[in-house]
XYZ file of C-alpha atoms in Angstrom:
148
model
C 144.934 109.740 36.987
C 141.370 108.953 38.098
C 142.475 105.976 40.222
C 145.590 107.227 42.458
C 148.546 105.751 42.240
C 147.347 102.254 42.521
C 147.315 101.510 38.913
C 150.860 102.988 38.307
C 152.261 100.329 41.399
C 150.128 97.476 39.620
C 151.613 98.110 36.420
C 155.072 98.275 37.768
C 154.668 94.885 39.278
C 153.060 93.519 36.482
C 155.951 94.462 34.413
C 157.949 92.958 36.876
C 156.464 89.984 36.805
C 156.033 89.340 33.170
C 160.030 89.976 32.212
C 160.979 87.525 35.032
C 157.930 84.844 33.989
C 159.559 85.575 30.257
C 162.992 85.247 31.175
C 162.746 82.223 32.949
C 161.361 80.051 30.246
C 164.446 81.197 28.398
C 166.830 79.583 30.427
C 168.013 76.368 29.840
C 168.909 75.996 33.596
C 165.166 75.355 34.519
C 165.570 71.778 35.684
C 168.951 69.845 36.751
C 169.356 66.663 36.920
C 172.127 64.608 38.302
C 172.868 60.547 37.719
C 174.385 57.552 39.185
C 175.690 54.787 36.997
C 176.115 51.565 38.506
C 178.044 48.616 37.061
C 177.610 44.861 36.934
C 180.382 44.451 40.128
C 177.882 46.514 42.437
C 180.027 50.090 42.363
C 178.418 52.589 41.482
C 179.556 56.413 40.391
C 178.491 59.775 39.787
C 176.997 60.029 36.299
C 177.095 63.106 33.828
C 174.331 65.109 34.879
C 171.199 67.189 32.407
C 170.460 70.975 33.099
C 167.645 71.707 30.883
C 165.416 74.409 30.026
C 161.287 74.211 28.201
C 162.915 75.135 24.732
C 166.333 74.123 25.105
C 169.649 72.585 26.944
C 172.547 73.570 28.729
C 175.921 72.065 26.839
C 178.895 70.621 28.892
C 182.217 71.577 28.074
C 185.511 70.286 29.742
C 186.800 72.357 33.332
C 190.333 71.965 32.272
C 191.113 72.458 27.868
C 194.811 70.370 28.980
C 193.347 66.888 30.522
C 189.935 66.334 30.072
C 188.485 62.970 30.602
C 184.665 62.813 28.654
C 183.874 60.007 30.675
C 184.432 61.500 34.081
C 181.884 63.941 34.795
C 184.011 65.810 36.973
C 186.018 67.317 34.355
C 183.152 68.467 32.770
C 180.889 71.499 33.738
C 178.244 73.547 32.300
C 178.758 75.446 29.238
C 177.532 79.641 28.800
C 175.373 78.345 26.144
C 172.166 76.971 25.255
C 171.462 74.569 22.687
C 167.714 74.596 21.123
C 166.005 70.863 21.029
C 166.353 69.774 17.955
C 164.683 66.448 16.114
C 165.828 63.990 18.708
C 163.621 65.550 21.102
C 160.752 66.530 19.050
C 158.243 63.601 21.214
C 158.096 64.987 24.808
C 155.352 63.801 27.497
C 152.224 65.327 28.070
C 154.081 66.899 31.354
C 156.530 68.894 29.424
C 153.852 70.011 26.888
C 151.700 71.312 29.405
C 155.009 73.259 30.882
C 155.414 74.895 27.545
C 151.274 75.376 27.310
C 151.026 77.136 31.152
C 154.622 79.085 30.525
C 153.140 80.737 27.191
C 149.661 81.368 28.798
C 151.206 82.933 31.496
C 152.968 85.746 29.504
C 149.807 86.114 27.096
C 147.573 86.422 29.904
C 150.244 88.666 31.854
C 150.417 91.149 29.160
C 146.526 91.556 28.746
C 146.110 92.011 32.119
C 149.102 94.908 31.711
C 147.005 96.192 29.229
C 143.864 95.989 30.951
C 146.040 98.031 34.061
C 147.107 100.267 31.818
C 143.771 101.759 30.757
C 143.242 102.587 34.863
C 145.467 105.485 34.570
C 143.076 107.128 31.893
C 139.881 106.169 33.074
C 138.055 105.057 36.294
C 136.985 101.526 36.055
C 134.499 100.087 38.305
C 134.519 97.997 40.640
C 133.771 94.725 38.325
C 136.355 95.177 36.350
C 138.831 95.380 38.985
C 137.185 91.914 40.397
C 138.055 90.595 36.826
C 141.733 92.032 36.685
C 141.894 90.635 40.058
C 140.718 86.767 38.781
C 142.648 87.228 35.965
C 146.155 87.885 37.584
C 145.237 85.256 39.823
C 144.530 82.487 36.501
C 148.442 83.862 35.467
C 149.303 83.126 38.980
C 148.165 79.598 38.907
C 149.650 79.277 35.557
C 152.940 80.294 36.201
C 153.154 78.271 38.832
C 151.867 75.138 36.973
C 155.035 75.536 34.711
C 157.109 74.133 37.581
């Protein structure tokens, strides 16, 4: 290994990094969201809340199979499961697309630059191309972080 064991930690990390930037745009507990409905008399009440993912939703199912009141949000919690958008939500904002956009360049860029790490242990790259691996991680940096 021509480089030390620089490369090796570098890879580790970026393997790291990509299965957690991967497996959190799985989820569909990315964003939660709670509500408060408020009637014509002035009360007001908690509301049943979202928990959503990029690509799909968290389901609600009732806390207690006996007595379970749909309308009261309290006897309902989230679900194990995740339920893919389907047709109703085909039309998202330009906010969410972008999301999607960053959370997929992320990974693609990620992997390259595992790639790019990878040929280190077999051959000494100069000092150039360690400047570009370095702005490169950085671009999946910003881009995982513009998923949020």
């Amino acid at each position: 290994n021509p480089q030390g064991k620089i490369p090796l930690i570098l890879i580790v990390s970026a393997v790291i990094a990509c299965t957690f930037g991967a497996l959190s745009a799985q989820v569909c507990k990315y964003v939660t969201r709670s509500s408060i409905q408020t009637y014509p008399n002035g009360t007001s009440y908690p509301s049943l809340g979202v928990t959503a993912g990029l690509w799909s939703y968290n389901l609600k199912q009732c806390a207690n199979a006996d007595s379970c009141d749909t309308d009261d949000p309290n006897d309902l919690e989230d679900s194990n499961y995740c339920q893919p958008y389907g047709k109703l939500f085909d039309t998202v904002d330009m906010y969410w697309e972008l999301a999607r956009v960053f959370g997929i360049l992320s990974c693609a860029l990620g992997i390259l630059g595992l790639g790019l790490i990878s040929t280190a242990t077999c051959t000494k790259l100069k000092r150039q191309t360690w400047m570009a691996i370095c702005g490169l991680f950085l671009i999946v940096t910003l881009c995982q972080g513009l998923q949020f």
